Every structure is written in C-alpha cells, then in structure tokens.
Amino acid sequence: MTLNRMCGFTLVEILIAVAVVAILLTIGIPSFRYVTNSNRIAAEINGLLGDMQYARAEAVKDGQPVTVCVSSNGATCANVNTWQSGWIVSDVNGVVLRIQKPFSSTDTFVATNAVGAVTFNREGYATGVANGTLIALHDKTNTSNWTRCLSINLVGMMASQTFGSTVNGVTCN
C-alpha cells in the first residue's frame, strides 16, 4: 500500500513567514532612510569643505589668490549665497580649477553674512568673509538632526560641525 504524501506549506506557516518579513521591514526601512540621508548630507558638506581646502592649498602653492564662489553655470561666479546652486574654484586669472554641479536634492546650503565667495590669499588667509562665517546645510525637512555647517574664519581654518556645536566661537544652527 502506498501513502499519498502532500508537499508544500500550510497556511499557518505562510502567515508566520509573512509576519516575520513585515516585522523586519518595519525595523529596517527607517534605518535605511537614516543611512541614505546621513550619507547624502555628509557628501554635500564634505564636497564644499574639500574644495575650500583645495583652493587654500592652491593659493599657498601658487602664491596667488584662489576663489571658491557660487556658480550655477560652472563658468562664472553668481552674486548669491545659495551654495546648493553649485560652485567653482578659480584662480586669479579666471581659470576654473574645479566645478561642483547644483545639488539634485532639495537641500539648502546658505551662508550667513550673504557670503557667496571665499578667496584665499597666498598666505592661506580667507578674504572677503566676516570672521566666523558659517555656511549652513539643511535638508528639505529642516530637521536639526540633519543640519550641518561649514565654518570659515579669517585665518583660513575650516571645520564641519553638527547642529548646536560651536567651533571658533560660532554655533551651527
């Protein structure tokens, strides 16, 4: 006599598997959103910081002023302080050394004191900025957890900081 053996899953087993997957997704998706926001904001602030450091190094190396300024077209400086529009690094002769395209996200990157350009002289000092100039990066929700700032002082020292922290006497907010 042969037994008829059925293969497959019972309804209870399938429901338990679906419940476990739902719980894992509920926990995982917010963490993934945090990681993607954190990485995007870090890349944006570090992009400007890196270009500022590059400009300062080039100014010292060449013995001539180098400017980092807001530019939406990648060729000339714009007379605005909205850094999310993109920026360029150019030397004293107007030769563009680096180009940063506008942000694809809806983050805002606005400077205090209406600073739309920072020029480093041959000693590496920042000219054209007030002492303690701050460029604040906010995400589209304007949540303080995602706010980052780039502070620049007159001696050309730059630092990236989080919301509420104070660097060189300037608080990121």
Backbone as numpy.savetxt, mean C-alpha at the origin, in Angstrom:
# Nx Ny Nz CAx CAy CAz Cx Cy Cz
-25.97 -69.17 -2.15 -26.79 -68.01 -2.15 -25.90 -66.76 -2.15
-26.19 -65.77 -3.00 -25.42 -64.54 -3.09 -26.17 -63.40 -2.43
-25.43 -62.60 -1.77 -26.04 -61.44 -1.11 -25.93 -60.23 -2.05
-26.98 -59.47 -2.15 -26.95 -58.22 -2.90 -26.36 -57.14 -2.00
-25.24 -56.69 -2.37 -24.57 -55.68 -1.55 -24.68 -54.32 -2.23
-25.16 -53.30 -1.53 -25.31 -51.95 -2.07 -24.10 -51.11 -1.69
-23.62 -50.33 -2.66 -22.50 -49.42 -2.40 -23.02 -47.99 -2.44
-22.35 -47.11 -1.70 -22.74 -45.71 -1.70 -22.76 -45.14 -0.30
-23.31 -43.94 -0.21 -23.38 -43.23 1.06 -24.82 -43.09 1.49
-25.02 -43.06 2.77 -26.37 -42.84 3.29 -26.64 -41.35 3.34
-27.87 -41.00 3.45 -28.25 -39.59 3.53 -27.62 -38.93 4.75
-27.55 -39.61 5.85 -26.96 -39.07 7.07 -25.47 -38.77 6.86
-24.76 -39.66 6.20 -23.33 -39.43 5.94 -23.11 -38.22 5.05
-23.94 -38.06 4.04 -23.82 -36.90 3.14 -24.12 -35.61 3.90
-25.14 -35.60 4.72 -25.48 -34.40 5.49 -24.37 -34.02 6.46
-23.75 -34.99 7.08 -22.63 -34.71 7.99 -21.45 -34.12 7.22
-21.15 -34.68 6.05 -20.05 -34.16 5.23 -20.33 -32.71 4.79
-21.55 -32.42 4.37 -21.93 -31.06 3.96 -21.83 -30.11 5.15
-22.25 -30.53 6.33 -22.17 -29.69 7.53 -20.72 -29.38 7.88
-19.84 -30.35 7.79 -18.42 -30.13 8.09 -17.81 -29.14 7.10
-18.10 -29.29 5.81 -17.59 -28.37 4.79 -18.12 -26.95 5.03
-19.39 -26.81 5.37 -19.99 -25.50 5.64 -19.30 -24.82 6.83
-19.02 -25.58 7.88 -18.35 -25.02 9.06 -16.94 -24.56 8.68
-16.20 -25.36 7.93 -14.84 -24.99 7.52 -14.84 -23.74 6.64
-15.78 -23.62 5.73 -15.87 -22.43 4.88 -16.24 -21.19 5.70
-17.12 -21.35 6.66 -17.52 -20.23 7.51 -16.33 -19.69 8.28
-15.44 -20.55 8.70 -14.25 -20.13 9.43 -13.19 -19.59 8.47
-13.04 -20.21 7.31 -11.95 -19.88 6.40 -12.11 -18.63 5.57
-13.32 -18.31 5.13 -13.51 -17.18 4.22 -13.15 -15.85 4.87
-13.57 -15.53 6.09 -13.14 -14.26 6.68 -11.62 -14.17 6.85
-10.97 -15.27 7.17 -9.52 -15.27 7.30 -8.87 -14.99 5.95
-9.41 -15.53 4.90 -8.89 -15.30 3.56 -9.04 -13.83 3.17
-10.17 -13.22 3.52 -10.38 -11.81 3.23 -9.36 -10.95 3.97
-9.08 -11.30 5.21 -8.07 -10.57 5.99 -6.72 -10.65 5.30
-6.35 -11.83 4.86 -5.05 -12.03 4.22 -4.95 -11.23 2.92
-5.99 -11.25 2.11 -5.94 -10.53 0.84 -5.91 -9.01 1.07
-6.71 -8.49 2.00 -6.66 -7.05 2.31 -5.29 -6.66 2.85
-4.79 -7.44 3.76 -3.50 -7.15 4.38 -2.38 -7.14 3.34
-2.37 -8.11 2.45 -1.34 -8.17 1.41 -1.45 -7.02 0.42
-2.67 -6.65 0.01 -2.85 -5.55 -0.92 -2.37 -4.23 -0.32
-2.75 -3.98 0.91 -2.36 -2.72 1.55 -0.86 -2.67 1.80
-0.28 -3.78 2.21 1.17 -3.82 2.41 1.90 -3.56 1.10
1.41 -4.12 0.02 2.06 -3.91 -1.28 1.95 -2.45 -1.71
0.80 -1.81 -1.47 0.63 -0.42 -1.87 1.53 0.52 -1.08
1.56 0.36 0.23 2.40 1.25 1.06 3.88 0.98 0.81
4.25 -0.29 0.66 5.65 -0.62 0.42 6.11 -0.19 -0.97
5.19 -0.12 -1.93 5.53 0.37 -3.26 5.99 1.81 -3.20
5.24 2.66 -2.50 5.63 4.07 -2.39 6.89 4.22 -1.54
6.96 3.48 -0.43 8.16 3.54 0.41 9.40 3.14 -0.38
9.30 2.07 -1.14 10.44 1.61 -1.94 10.86 2.63 -2.98
9.89 3.27 -3.65 10.23 4.28 -4.65 10.81 5.54 -4.00
10.35 5.89 -2.81 10.94 7.02 -2.08 12.39 6.71 -1.70
12.64 5.52 -1.20 14.00 5.13 -0.84 14.90 5.07 -2.07
14.36 4.59 -3.17 15.12 4.57 -4.43 15.48 5.99 -4.85
14.51 6.91 -4.80 14.75 8.30 -5.20 15.82 8.94 -4.32
15.75 8.69 -3.04 16.75 9.25 -2.12 18.13 8.69 -2.44
18.22 7.40 -2.68 19.51 6.79 -2.99 20.07 7.33 -4.31
19.21 7.50 -5.31 19.66 8.04 -6.60 20.13 9.49 -6.46
19.44 10.28 -5.64 19.84 11.67 -5.43 21.23 11.74 -4.79
21.46 10.90 -3.81 22.76 10.88 -3.15 23.84 10.36 -4.10
23.53 9.31 -4.84 24.49 8.69 -5.75 24.89 9.64 -6.89
23.87 10.30 -7.50 24.14 11.17 -8.63 24.51 12.60 -8.24
24.26 12.96 -6.99 24.55 14.32 -6.55 23.60 15.35 -7.13
22.40 14.91 -7.54 21.41 15.80 -8.12 20.04 15.47 -7.53
19.17 16.48 -7.47 17.83 16.22 -6.92 17.05 15.18 -7.71
16.29 14.36 -7.00 15.38 13.38 -7.60 14.02 13.57 -6.93
12.97 13.56 -7.74 11.63 13.84 -7.25 10.71 12.64 -7.43
9.87 12.42 -6.41 8.78 11.46 -6.50 7.51 12.30 -6.45
6.65 12.17 -7.48 5.45 13.01 -7.52 4.26 12.23 -8.06
3.08 12.72 -7.71 1.84 12.12 -8.20 1.77 12.33 -9.71
1.43 11.26 -10.43 1.30 11.35 -11.88 0.28 10.33 -12.35
-0.76 10.79 -13.01 -1.76 9.86 -13.51 -1.43 9.36 -14.91
-0.54 10.08 -15.62 -0.21 9.67 -16.98 1.16 9.00 -17.10
1.91 8.94 -16.02 3.22 8.28 -16.04 4.31 9.07 -16.73
4.04 10.35 -17.04 5.03 11.15 -17.74 5.33 12.48 -17.05
4.29 13.11 -16.50 4.47 14.41 -15.87 3.81 14.43 -14.49
4.27 15.34 -13.66 3.71 15.47 -12.32 2.36 16.17 -12.38
1.45 15.72 -11.54 0.13 16.35 -11.42 0.13 17.20 -10.16
-0.67 18.22 -10.14 -0.71 19.13 -9.01 -1.80 18.71 -8.03
-1.73 17.46 -7.54 -2.70 16.92 -6.60 -1.96 16.14 -5.52
-2.66 15.76 -4.46 -2.03 14.98 -3.39 -2.67 13.61 -3.22
-3.31 13.12 -4.27 -3.95 11.80 -4.24 -3.02 10.78 -4.88
-2.21 10.16 -4.06 -1.16 9.27 -4.54 -1.70 7.98 -5.15
-2.98 7.63 -4.90 -3.54 6.43 -5.52 -3.66 6.59 -7.03
-3.49 7.81 -7.54 -3.52 8.06 -8.99 -2.27 7.56 -9.69
-1.28 7.14 -8.91 -0.01 6.71 -9.48 1.06 7.76 -9.23
2.31 7.41 -9.46 3.39 8.36 -9.26 4.56 8.00 -10.16
5.48 8.97 -10.28 6.71 8.75 -11.04 7.89 9.18 -10.19
9.04 8.62 -10.50 10.31 9.05 -9.93 11.09 9.64 -11.09
11.49 10.91 -10.98 12.21 11.55 -12.08 13.40 12.33 -11.56
14.41 12.45 -12.41 15.60 13.20 -12.01 15.44 14.67 -12.36
16.51 15.44 -12.11 16.46 16.88 -12.29 16.25 17.27 -13.76
16.60 16.39 -14.68 16.43 16.65 -16.12 15.06 16.23 -16.63
14.22 15.71 -15.76 12.89 15.27 -16.16 12.84 13.86 -16.70
13.95 13.14 -16.61 13.98 11.75 -17.07 13.25 10.88 -16.04
12.26 10.15 -16.50 11.47 9.29 -15.61 12.25 8.02 -15.34
12.52 7.76 -14.05 13.30 6.59 -13.64 12.40 5.41 -13.28
11.24 5.69 -12.71 10.28 4.65 -12.33 8.86 5.19 -12.49
7.95 4.27 -12.77 6.53 4.62 -12.92 5.69 3.66 -12.08
4.75 4.22 -11.32 3.76 3.41 -10.60 2.40 3.75 -11.18
1.73 2.76 -11.71 0.41 2.98 -12.30 -0.62 3.22 -11.20
-1.77 3.80 -11.56 -2.84 4.01 -10.57 -3.29 2.70 -9.94
-3.76 2.79 -8.70 -4.26 1.61 -8.00 -5.49 1.08 -8.72
-5.62 -0.23 -8.79 -6.82 -0.83 -9.38 -7.93 -0.95 -8.34
-7.57 -0.83 -7.05 -8.57 -0.91 -5.99 -9.16 0.47 -5.72
-10.08 0.53 -4.77 -10.70 1.81 -4.42 -10.06 2.41 -3.17
-8.85 1.98 -2.85 -8.14 2.54 -1.69 -7.77 3.99 -1.98
-7.71 4.80 -0.92 -7.28 6.19 -1.05 -5.93 6.35 -0.37
-5.09 7.18 -0.96 -3.71 7.37 -0.51 -3.44 8.87 -0.56
-3.78 9.59 0.51 -3.78 11.05 0.50 -2.76 11.59 1.49
-2.04 12.63 1.07 -1.01 13.24 1.90 -1.56 14.42 2.69
-1.04 14.54 3.92 -1.34 15.73 4.70 -0.55 16.90 4.11
-0.91 18.07 4.45 -0.22 19.28 3.99 -0.23 19.41 2.46
-1.16 18.74 1.79 -1.31 18.82 0.33 -0.01 18.51 -0.41
0.73 17.53 0.06 2.00 17.17 -0.57 1.73 16.24 -1.74
2.11 16.69 -2.93 1.96 15.89 -4.13 3.30 15.52 -4.73
4.38 16.02 -4.12 5.73 15.71 -4.61 6.72 15.80 -3.46
7.70 14.92 -3.49 8.79 14.95 -2.52 10.09 14.91 -3.32
10.95 15.88 -3.07 12.23 15.95 -3.76 13.34 15.70 -2.75
14.28 14.85 -3.13 15.44 14.56 -2.29 16.65 15.25 -2.91
17.38 16.02 -2.09 18.57 16.69 -2.61 19.79 15.78 -2.54
20.95 16.29 -2.92 22.14 15.44 -3.02 22.62 14.91 -1.68
22.16 15.52 -0.57 22.49 15.01 0.76 21.46 14.00 1.26
20.39 13.80 0.51 19.34 12.87 0.91 18.24 13.51 1.72
18.30 14.83 1.90 17.26 15.52 2.64 16.02 15.70 1.77
14.85 15.64 2.40 13.59 15.85 1.69 13.29 17.34 1.66
13.02 17.85 0.48 12.66 19.26 0.34 11.25 19.33 -0.22
10.60 20.44 0.04 9.24 20.63 -0.47 8.17 19.97 0.39
8.56 19.49 1.57 7.59 18.88 2.47 7.71 19.53 3.84
6.61 19.53 4.57 6.65 20.00 5.95 7.24 18.89 6.82
7.86 19.26 7.91 8.41 18.24 8.80 7.28 17.37 9.32
7.46 16.08 9.21 6.44 15.16 9.69 5.30 14.96 8.71
5.57 15.08 7.42 4.54 14.85 6.42 4.09 13.40 6.47
2.80 13.20 6.33 2.21 11.88 6.42 1.37 11.62 5.17
1.56 10.44 4.56 0.72 10.02 3.45 -0.07 8.82 3.96
-1.38 9.01 4.09 -2.23 8.00 4.73 -2.96 7.15 3.69
-2.90 5.85 3.88 -3.57 4.88 3.00 -4.77 4.32 3.73
-5.96 4.48 3.15 -7.20 3.96 3.71 -7.84 3.02 2.69
-8.39 1.91 3.18 -9.12 1.04 2.26 -10.52 1.62 2.04
-11.28 0.99 1.14 -12.59 1.55 0.77 -13.56 1.61 1.93
-13.38 0.76 2.97 -14.29 0.79 4.12 -13.85 1.83 5.15
-12.65 2.39 4.98 -12.09 3.38 5.90 -12.01 2.83 7.33
-11.71 1.55 7.44 -11.56 0.90 8.74 -10.15 1.13 9.26
-10.04 1.49 10.53 -8.71 1.80 11.08 -7.78 0.58 11.08
-8.35 -0.64 11.10 -7.50 -1.83 11.05 -6.67 -1.89 9.78
-7.13 -1.28 8.70 -6.44 -1.33 7.42 -5.67 -0.05 7.12
-5.74 0.95 7.97 -5.06 2.21 7.72 -3.56 2.07 7.94
-2.80 2.52 6.97 -1.34 2.56 7.06 -0.89 3.94 6.63
0.24 4.39 7.16 0.76 5.70 6.81 2.24 5.60 6.47
2.67 6.51 5.63 4.09 6.66 5.33 4.49 8.04 5.83
5.39 8.09 6.80 5.83 9.38 7.32 7.19 9.73 6.73
7.36 11.00 6.42 8.61 11.50 5.84 9.00 12.74 6.63
10.25 12.80 7.08 10.68 14.02 7.75 11.71 14.75 6.89
12.16 15.90 7.36 13.03 16.75 6.54 14.41 16.15 6.27
14.89 15.27 7.13 16.21 14.67 6.88 16.11 13.47 5.94
14.90 13.21 5.43 14.71 12.15 4.46 14.43 10.79 5.07
14.23 10.75 6.38 13.91 9.49 7.02 12.44 9.14 6.78
12.18 7.90 6.39 10.83 7.46 6.06 10.49 6.23 6.89
9.21 6.11 7.25 8.78 4.95 8.02 7.33 4.65 7.69
7.04 3.36 7.60 5.67 2.89 7.43 5.10 2.63 8.82
3.88 3.04 9.06 3.30 2.86 10.39 1.83 2.48 10.31
1.35 1.86 11.38 -0.04 1.44 11.45 -0.87 2.52 12.14
-2.19 2.38 12.05 -3.11 3.35 12.63 -2.84 3.51 14.13
-2.76 4.76 14.58 -2.57 5.06 15.99 -1.13 5.10 16.44
-0.20 4.61 15.65 1.21 4.63 16.06 1.81 5.99 15.74
2.84 6.35 16.50 3.51 7.63 16.34 4.96 7.40 15.97
5.39 8.03 14.88 6.78 7.98 14.42 7.20 9.40 14.12
8.38 9.77 14.60 8.91 11.14 14.38 7.93 12.21 14.86
7.19 11.92 15.92 6.26 12.90 16.47 4.96 13.03 15.69
4.72 12.17 14.70 3.51 12.24 13.89 2.71 10.97 14.07
1.41 11.12 14.36 0.54 9.97 14.58 -0.25 9.63 13.33
-0.27 8.38 12.99 -1.01 7.89 11.83 -2.49 7.80 12.18
-3.32 8.49 11.43 -4.77 8.42 11.65 -5.52 8.64 10.36
